Amino acid sequence: MKLNTKSRYAVMALADMAVFSSDDAVSLRDISLRQGISLLYLEQIFLKLKKNNIVKSVRGINGGYILVKSPKELKILDILLALDQKVKTIGCKKNSKKSCNGKSTKCITHNFWDELDIHINSFFESKKLSDLLKNREARI
Amino acid sequence: MKLNTKSRYAVMALADMAVFSSDDAVSLRDISLRQGISLLYLEQIFLKLKKNNIVKSVRGINGGYILVKSPKELKILDILLALDQKVKTIGCKKNSKKSCNGKSTKCITHNFWDELDIHINSFFESKKLSDLLKNREARI
DNA sequence: TATATACCCGACTAAAATAGTCAAGTTTTT
DNA sequence: AAAAACTTGACTATTTTAGTCGGGTATATA
Ligand code: FES
Ligand code: FES
């Protein structure tokens, strides 16, 4: 019942960007040093963030990444979706006719997991990146 | 972001028991046939449920398992805990001094995952096994 | 224009978790 | 006695995870 590390690091890295935001791009090297995340891993993560239009890149010296939206507007859900981290606690394929145990009708628990998915998704939908920066003590 | 199959099957099997409850014990063989779950797998699952006092066993012919609490009183959270399925979306060890990225202070996202854990846990805490049986159409 | 910096991208891999199975019991009812 | 059903630990194939590696390309600045 855990998100994968790519998603967790993505949220962490973007929060870092929000804190150290300026007009300049933020380099992965800086994020790596500040947050203790492997640079090579960050590259992989930001590739996906870029493809999903969460950040845009600036190449060359003094390059880096820039948030496309402001932290106030960036939903955590969008970050997770960019990393293929679906909130899907349900066992069966969502649009498949087959149930999770191979029967033809939905299993007895299906509706329950469905409710749970909605419950979690609405949390990620409501939270913005800026919400992570509130009330933080010296925690960078 | 998925529960493991043992937890999901545990909920399914217990829901099955709740539906077919009687004064008699319900055998794993029957649950296996009705829900399409491997008998050998069910045995493993019910071992844990028994250890955690969710069910009690009756040995011998006409034996099986009986719910310790009524479905109205049995929290889904208790089932998940019995299967070691902790709701812990957070990256770091909860009581460790170390943060998820090896630094000495809590990372920038820590409070956020903490909030999420509470959000999900309260869902499982509020839901009872009997809640799964409501509004079910012919779904056994 | 050379060069250092930083993004770009696919492929690869070791380790861990998962989803089971198997074997060899014990207990109790009929 | 025999059959049904629970008990338990060990074992394994598959999949997922969490990264690393190698070899690019673009661009600012000296
Ligand atoms: S979870 Fe969808 S059929 Fe079981
Ligand atoms: S999640 Fe706890 S320190 Fe990062």
GROMACS .gro file of C-alpha atoms (C1' of nucleotides) and ligand atoms in nm:
model
  348
    1MET     CA    1   0.000   0.000   0.000
    2LYS     CA    2   0.275   0.236  -0.096
    3LEU     CA    3   0.344   0.457  -0.389
    4ASN     CA    4   0.655   0.374  -0.586
    5THR     CA    5   0.972   0.569  -0.515
    6LYS     CA    6   0.963   0.743  -0.849
    7SER     CA    7   0.636   0.907  -0.755
    8ARG     CA    8   0.753   0.993  -0.408
    9TYR     CA    9   1.077   1.139  -0.535
   10ALA     CA   10   0.891   1.330  -0.804
   11VAL     CA   11   0.676   1.501  -0.545
   12MET     CA   12   0.984   1.571  -0.335
   13ALA     CA   13   1.182   1.712  -0.626
   14LEU     CA   14   0.897   1.934  -0.741
   15ALA     CA   15   0.846   2.060  -0.387
   16ASP     CA   16   1.215   2.144  -0.382
   17MET     CA   17   1.173   2.338  -0.705
   18ALA     CA   18   0.880   2.525  -0.559
   19VAL     CA   19   1.088   2.629  -0.260
   20PHE     CA   20   1.388   2.735  -0.464
   21SER     CA   21   1.188   2.877  -0.747
   22SER     CA   22   1.314   3.181  -0.923
   23ASP     CA   23   1.304   3.300  -1.279
   24ASP     CA   24   1.597   3.071  -1.353
   25ALA     CA   25   1.569   2.706  -1.423
   26VAL     CA   26   1.655   2.468  -1.140
   27SER     CA   27   1.916   2.207  -1.229
   28LEU     CA   28   1.875   1.844  -1.139
   29ARG     CA   29   2.223   1.856  -0.989
   30ASP     CA   30   2.106   2.106  -0.729
   31ILE     CA   31   1.793   1.908  -0.650
   32SER     CA   32   2.002   1.594  -0.621
   33LEU     CA   33   2.238   1.756  -0.371
   34ARG     CA   34   1.965   1.920  -0.166
   35GLN     CA   35   1.728   1.626  -0.150
   36GLY     CA   36   1.972   1.339  -0.155
   37ILE     CA   37   1.825   1.175  -0.464
   38SER     CA   38   2.047   1.011  -0.725
   39LEU     CA   39   2.102   1.240  -1.023
   40LEU     CA   40   2.061   0.955  -1.269
   41TYR     CA   41   1.731   0.864  -1.111
   42LEU     CA   42   1.610   1.222  -1.120
   43GLU     CA   43   1.681   1.235  -1.492
   44GLN     CA   44   1.455   0.942  -1.548
   45ILE     CA   45   1.183   1.099  -1.337
   46PHE     CA   46   1.201   1.440  -1.501
   47LEU     CA   47   1.185   1.286  -1.844
   48LYS     CA   48   0.835   1.169  -1.757
   49LEU     CA   49   0.742   1.495  -1.589
   50LYS     CA   50   0.844   1.674  -1.903
   51LYS     CA   51   0.654   1.444  -2.135
   52ASN     CA   52   0.345   1.507  -1.925
   53ASN     CA   53   0.391   1.879  -1.930
   54ILE     CA   54   0.452   1.923  -1.557
   55VAL     CA   55   0.788   2.089  -1.618
   56LYS     CA   56   0.969   2.234  -1.915
   57SER     CA   57   1.339   2.209  -1.973
   58VAL     CA   58   1.613   2.457  -2.054
   59ARG     CA   59   1.920   2.300  -2.209
   60GLY     CA   60   2.282   2.401  -2.190
   61ILE     CA   61   2.481   2.575  -1.922
   62ASN     CA   62   2.265   2.725  -1.650
   63GLY     CA   63   1.989   2.506  -1.779
   64GLY     CA   64   1.749   2.299  -1.577
   65TYR     CA   65   1.377   2.267  -1.533
   66ILE     CA   66   1.094   2.510  -1.472
   67LEU     CA   67   0.749   2.436  -1.333
   68VAL     CA   68   0.485   2.482  -1.602
   69LYS     CA   69   0.213   2.571  -1.351
   70SER     CA   70   0.246   2.757  -1.025
   71PRO     CA   71   0.265   2.538  -0.712
   72LYS     CA   72  -0.081   2.666  -0.616
   73GLU     CA   73  -0.226   2.524  -0.934
   74LEU     CA   74  -0.032   2.200  -0.963
   75LYS     CA   75  -0.232   1.906  -0.833
   76ILE     CA   76  -0.048   1.620  -0.670
   77LEU     CA   77  -0.267   1.386  -0.873
   78ASP     CA   78  -0.117   1.522  -1.194
   79ILE     CA   79   0.231   1.441  -1.068
   80LEU     CA   80   0.135   1.085  -0.983
   81LEU     CA   81  -0.032   1.029  -1.317
   82ALA     CA   82   0.279   1.153  -1.494
   83LEU     CA   83   0.476   0.876  -1.322
   84ASP     CA   84   0.220   0.609  -1.422
   85GLN     CA   85   0.129   0.580  -1.057
   86LYS     CA   86  -0.235   0.496  -1.088
   87VAL     CA   87  -0.444   0.497  -0.777
   88LYS     CA   88  -0.606   0.166  -0.840
   89THR     CA   89  -0.654  -0.047  -0.534
   90ILE     CA   90  -0.900  -0.265  -0.714
   91GLY     CA   91  -0.806  -0.615  -0.819
   92CYS     CA   92  -0.972  -0.645  -1.157
   93LYS     CA   93  -0.905  -0.458  -1.476
   94LYS     CA   94  -1.135  -0.161  -1.461
   95ASN     CA   95  -1.295  -0.195  -1.803
   96SER     CA   96  -1.266  -0.568  -1.836
   97LYS     CA   97  -1.571  -0.787  -1.832
   98LYS     CA   98  -1.379  -1.039  -1.623
   99SER     CA   99  -1.383  -1.013  -1.247
  100CYS     CA  100  -1.071  -1.033  -1.037
  101ASN     CA  101  -1.119  -1.403  -0.971
  102GLY     CA  102  -1.197  -1.498  -1.328
  103LYS     CA  103  -1.575  -1.512  -1.291
  104SER     CA  104  -1.804  -1.333  -1.529
  105THR     CA  105  -1.971  -1.106  -1.275
  106LYS     CA  106  -1.810  -0.846  -1.053
  107CYS     CA  107  -1.687  -0.993  -0.728
  108ILE     CA  108  -1.839  -0.918  -0.391
  109THR     CA  109  -1.567  -0.667  -0.300
  110HIS     CA  110  -1.559  -0.473  -0.626
  111ASN     CA  111  -1.774  -0.182  -0.520
  112PHE     CA  112  -1.580  -0.146  -0.199
  113TRP     CA  113  -1.244  -0.102  -0.373
  114ASP     CA  114  -1.411   0.133  -0.612
  115GLU     CA  115  -1.518   0.350  -0.322
  116LEU     CA  116  -1.168   0.342  -0.181
  117ASP     CA  117  -1.019   0.452  -0.512
  118ILE     CA  118  -1.252   0.748  -0.518
  119HIS     CA  119  -1.165   0.833  -0.161
  120ILE     CA  120  -0.790   0.837  -0.228
  121ASN     CA  121  -0.816   1.005  -0.566
  122SER     CA  122  -1.015   1.291  -0.424
  123PHE     CA  123  -0.736   1.347  -0.173
  124PHE     CA  124  -0.472   1.374  -0.445
  125GLU     CA  125  -0.707   1.583  -0.654
  126SER     CA  126  -0.761   1.835  -0.377
  127LYS     CA  127  -0.399   1.871  -0.271
  128LYS     CA  128  -0.174   2.114  -0.453
  129LEU     CA  129   0.203   2.128  -0.452
  130SER     CA  130   0.185   2.449  -0.250
  131ASP     CA  131   0.011   2.259   0.030
  132LEU     CA  132   0.334   2.075   0.099
  133LEU     CA  133   0.519   2.396   0.170
  134LYS     CA  134   0.289   2.515   0.443
  135ASN     CA  135   0.399   2.480   0.804
  136ARG     CA  136   0.733   2.338   0.713
  137GLU     CA  137   0.997   2.402   0.971
  138ALA     CA  138   1.359   2.400   0.863
  139ARG     CA  139   1.310   2.087   0.666
  140ILE     CA  140   1.516   2.119   0.351
  141MET     CA  141  -0.083   0.176  -0.496
  142LYS     CA  142  -0.253  -0.154  -0.452
  143LEU     CA  143  -0.313  -0.383  -0.162
  144ASN     CA  144  -0.159  -0.725  -0.192
  145THR     CA  145  -0.376  -1.012  -0.311
  146LYS     CA  146  -0.372  -1.181   0.026
  147SER     CA  147  -0.549  -0.882   0.179
  148ARG     CA  148  -0.792  -0.853  -0.106
  149TYR     CA  149  -0.873  -1.223  -0.096
  150ALA     CA  150  -0.906  -1.208   0.282
  151VAL     CA  151  -1.172  -0.941   0.256
  152MET     CA  152  -1.343  -1.136  -0.019
  153ALA     CA  153  -1.339  -1.461   0.174
  154LEU     CA  154  -1.470  -1.301   0.491
  155ALA     CA  155  -1.744  -1.128   0.297
  156ASP     CA  156  -1.835  -1.468   0.157
  157MET     CA  157  -1.853  -1.605   0.510
  158ALA     CA  158  -2.075  -1.319   0.615
  159VAL     CA  159  -2.315  -1.393   0.331
  160PHE     CA  160  -2.327  -1.766   0.396
  161SER     CA  161  -2.310  -1.732   0.770
  162SER     CA  162  -2.499  -1.976   0.981
  163ASP     CA  163  -2.434  -2.136   1.313
  164ASP     CA  164  -2.215  -2.388   1.137
  165ALA     CA  165  -1.856  -2.331   1.042
  166VAL     CA  166  -1.784  -2.243   0.680
  167SER     CA  167  -1.523  -2.464   0.515
  168LEU     CA  168  -1.244  -2.320   0.306
  169ARG     CA  169  -1.336  -2.566   0.035
  170ASP     CA  170  -1.675  -2.398  -0.003
  171ILE     CA  171  -1.525  -2.050  -0.006
  172SER     CA  172  -1.270  -2.163  -0.260
  173LEU     CA  173  -1.539  -2.294  -0.493
  174ARG     CA  174  -1.770  -1.997  -0.455
  175GLN     CA  175  -1.508  -1.723  -0.485
  176GLY     CA  176  -1.262  -1.890  -0.718
  177ILE     CA  177  -0.966  -1.861  -0.484
  178SER     CA  178  -0.708  -2.137  -0.457
  179LEU     CA  179  -0.772  -2.356  -0.155
  180LEU     CA  180  -0.404  -2.373  -0.068
  181TYR     CA  181  -0.385  -1.996  -0.076
  182LEU     CA  182  -0.691  -1.960   0.142
  183GLU     CA  183  -0.530  -2.185   0.400
  184GLN     CA  184  -0.236  -1.952   0.423
  185ILE     CA  185  -0.463  -1.652   0.456
  186PHE     CA  186  -0.686  -1.804   0.721
  187LEU     CA  187  -0.386  -1.903   0.926
  188LYS     CA  188  -0.314  -1.536   0.973
  189LEU     CA  189  -0.676  -1.446   1.029
  190LYS     CA  190  -0.690  -1.704   1.302
  191LYS     CA  191  -0.371  -1.589   1.468
  192ASN     CA  192  -0.514  -1.240   1.478
  193ASN     CA  193  -0.842  -1.354   1.621
  194ILE     CA  194  -1.057  -1.256   1.325
  195VAL     CA  195  -1.187  -1.611   1.286
  196LYS     CA  196  -1.182  -1.925   1.494
  197SER     CA  197  -1.148  -2.273   1.356
  198VAL     CA  198  -1.344  -2.591   1.402
  199ARG     CA  199  -1.150  -2.904   1.314
  200GLY     CA  200  -1.265  -3.233   1.175
  201ILE     CA  201  -1.554  -3.323   0.952
  202ASN     CA  202  -1.804  -3.041   0.907
  203GLY     CA  203  -1.535  -2.815   1.040
  204GLY     CA  204  -1.433  -2.480   0.901
  205TYR     CA  205  -1.408  -2.126   1.023
  206ILE     CA  206  -1.640  -1.896   1.214
  207LEU     CA  207  -1.625  -1.518   1.237
  208VAL     CA  208  -1.529  -1.409   1.588
  209LYS     CA  209  -1.717  -1.080   1.557
  210SER     CA  210  -2.036  -1.007   1.371
  211PRO     CA  211  -1.992  -0.846   1.027
  212LYS     CA  212  -2.136  -0.525   1.169
  213GLU     CA  213  -1.855  -0.505   1.420
  214LEU     CA  214  -1.564  -0.628   1.212
  215LYS     CA  215  -1.359  -0.338   1.076
  216ILE     CA  216  -1.190  -0.377   0.741
  217LEU     CA  217  -0.882  -0.226   0.900
  218ASP     CA  218  -0.856  -0.523   1.135
  219ILE     CA  219  -0.857  -0.761   0.842
  220LEU     CA  220  -0.579  -0.573   0.667
  221LEU     CA  221  -0.366  -0.556   0.979
  222ALA     CA  222  -0.403  -0.930   1.024
  223LEU     CA  223  -0.249  -0.978   0.679
  224ASP     CA  224   0.043  -0.744   0.761
  225GLN     CA  225  -0.099  -0.503   0.508
  226LYS     CA  226   0.003  -0.179   0.669
  227VAL     CA  227  -0.137   0.138   0.526
  228LYS     CA  228   0.190   0.320   0.509
  229THR     CA  229   0.235   0.532   0.202
  230ILE     CA  230   0.521   0.717   0.363
  231GLY     CA  231   0.876   0.656   0.249
  232CYS     CA  232   1.069   0.662   0.575
  233LYS     CA  233   1.052   0.428   0.869
  234LYS     CA  234   0.789   0.581   1.092
  235ASN     CA  235   0.985   0.574   1.415
  236SER     CA  236   1.329   0.606   1.268
  237LYS     CA  237   1.530   0.921   1.317
  238LYS     CA  238   1.649   0.892   0.958
  239SER     CA  239   1.450   1.052   0.682
  240CYS     CA  240   1.358   0.872   0.362
  241ASN     CA  241   1.656   1.014   0.177
  242GLY     CA  242   1.909   0.945   0.451
  243LYS     CA  243   1.920   1.297   0.591
  244SER     CA  244   1.881   1.362   0.961
  245THR     CA  245   1.568   1.577   0.940
  246LYS     CA  246   1.230   1.482   0.804
  247CYS     CA  247   1.201   1.540   0.433
  248ILE     CA  248   0.983   1.806   0.277
  249THR     CA  249   0.709   1.559   0.187
  250HIS     CA  250   0.690   1.373   0.517
  251ASN     CA  251   0.390   1.555   0.661
  252PHE     CA  252   0.203   1.514   0.338
  253TRP     CA  253   0.231   1.134   0.333
  254ASP     CA  254   0.142   1.133   0.696
  255GLU     CA  255  -0.181   1.311   0.615
  256LEU     CA  256  -0.252   1.064   0.339
  257ASP     CA  257  -0.200   0.769   0.572
  258ILE     CA  258  -0.450   0.916   0.813
  259HIS     CA  259  -0.695   0.977   0.532
  260ILE     CA  260  -0.680   0.617   0.411
  261ASN     CA  261  -0.671   0.462   0.754
  262SER     CA  262  -0.983   0.644   0.862
  263PHE     CA  263  -1.159   0.494   0.561
  264PHE     CA  264  -1.065   0.140   0.660
  265GLU     CA  265  -1.143   0.218   1.020
  266SER     CA  266  -1.493   0.338   0.940
  267LYS     CA  267  -1.587   0.055   0.706
  268LYS     CA  268  -1.724  -0.267   0.847
  269LEU     CA  269  -1.749  -0.602   0.676
  270SER     CA  270  -2.126  -0.561   0.669
  271ASP     CA  271  -2.085  -0.251   0.452
  272LEU     CA  272  -1.969  -0.473   0.168
  273LEU     CA  273  -2.291  -0.667   0.166
  274LYS     CA  274  -2.518  -0.369   0.111
  275ASN     CA  275  -2.657  -0.305  -0.234
  276ARG     CA  276  -2.502  -0.612  -0.381
  277GLU     CA  277  -2.687  -0.744  -0.677
  278ALA     CA  278  -2.648  -1.110  -0.769
  279ARG     CA  279  -2.277  -1.094  -0.721
  280ILE     CA  280  -2.170  -1.420  -0.562
  281DT     C1'  281   3.486   2.796  -3.152
  282DA     C1'  282   3.613   2.500  -2.770
  283DT     C1'  283   3.441   2.323  -2.370
  284DA     C1'  284   3.188   2.248  -1.977
  285DT     C1'  285   2.735   2.194  -1.817
  286DA     C1'  286   2.307   2.000  -1.826
  287DC     C1'  287   1.925   1.780  -2.053
  288DC     C1'  288   1.785   1.334  -2.342
  289DC     C1'  289   1.680   0.847  -2.394
  290DG     C1'  290   1.693   0.350  -2.431
  291DA     C1'  291   1.864  -0.052  -2.237
  292DC     C1'  292   2.013  -0.316  -1.873
  293DT     C1'  293   2.030  -0.549  -1.400
  294DA     C1'  294   2.036  -0.688  -0.908
  295DA     C1'  295   1.741  -0.737  -0.550
  296DA     C1'  296   1.310  -0.764  -0.337
  297DA     C1'  297   0.825  -0.860  -0.323
  298DT     C1'  298   0.447  -1.129  -0.484
  299DA     C1'  299   0.154  -1.497  -0.561
  300DG     C1'  300   0.126  -1.880  -0.519
  301DT     C1'  301   0.240  -2.439  -0.459
  302DC     C1'  302   0.395  -2.850  -0.203
  303DA     C1'  303   0.467  -3.182   0.151
  304DA     C1'  304   0.371  -3.370   0.555
  305DG     C1'  305   0.132  -3.345   0.913
  306DT     C1'  306  -0.291  -3.326   1.323
  307DT     C1'  307  -0.764  -3.331   1.483
  308DT     C1'  308  -1.230  -3.465   1.494
  309DT     C1'  309  -1.668  -3.662   1.332
  310DT     C1'  310  -1.916  -4.041   1.149
  311DA     C1'  311  -1.098  -4.680   1.045
  312DA     C1'  312  -1.157  -4.342   0.721
  313DA     C1'  313  -1.249  -3.909   0.547
  314DA     C1'  314  -1.291  -3.428   0.592
  315DA     C1'  315  -1.080  -3.032   0.718
  316DC     C1'  316  -0.754  -2.751   0.962
  317DT     C1'  317  -0.194  -2.665   1.052
  318DT     C1'  318   0.253  -2.530   0.935
  319DG     C1'  319   0.684  -2.444   0.730
  320DA     C1'  320   0.938  -2.440   0.331
  321DC     C1'  321   0.998  -2.373  -0.137
  322DT     C1'  322   0.974  -2.139  -0.610
  323DA     C1'  323   0.866  -1.900  -1.042
  324DT     C1'  324   0.737  -1.464  -1.187
  325DT     C1'  325   0.701  -0.987  -1.165
  326DT     C1'  326   0.805  -0.545  -0.998
  327DT     C1'  327   1.109  -0.220  -0.820
  328DA     C1'  328   1.475   0.076  -0.787
  329DG     C1'  329   1.794   0.192  -0.960
  330DT     C1'  330   2.261   0.222  -1.299
  331DC     C1'  331   2.503   0.270  -1.747
  332DG     C1'  332   2.634   0.440  -2.184
  333DG     C1'  333   2.621   0.726  -2.521
  334DG     C1'  334   2.405   1.084  -2.698
  335DT     C1'  335   2.239   1.643  -2.799
  336DA     C1'  336   2.187   2.142  -2.703
  337DT     C1'  337   2.364   2.584  -2.547
  338DA     C1'  338   2.593   2.957  -2.271
  339DT     C1'  339   3.016   3.147  -2.192
  340DA     C1'  340   3.510   3.217  -2.207
  341FES     S1  341  -1.233  -0.627  -0.775
  341FES    FE1  342  -1.345  -0.608  -0.959
  341FES     S2  343  -1.428  -0.805  -0.978
  341FES    FE2  344  -1.319  -0.825  -0.794
  342FES     S1  345   0.883   1.053   0.410
  342FES    FE1  346   0.955   1.070   0.615
  342FES     S2  347   1.144   1.170   0.584
  342FES    FE2  348   1.071   1.155   0.382
   0.00000   0.00000   0.00000
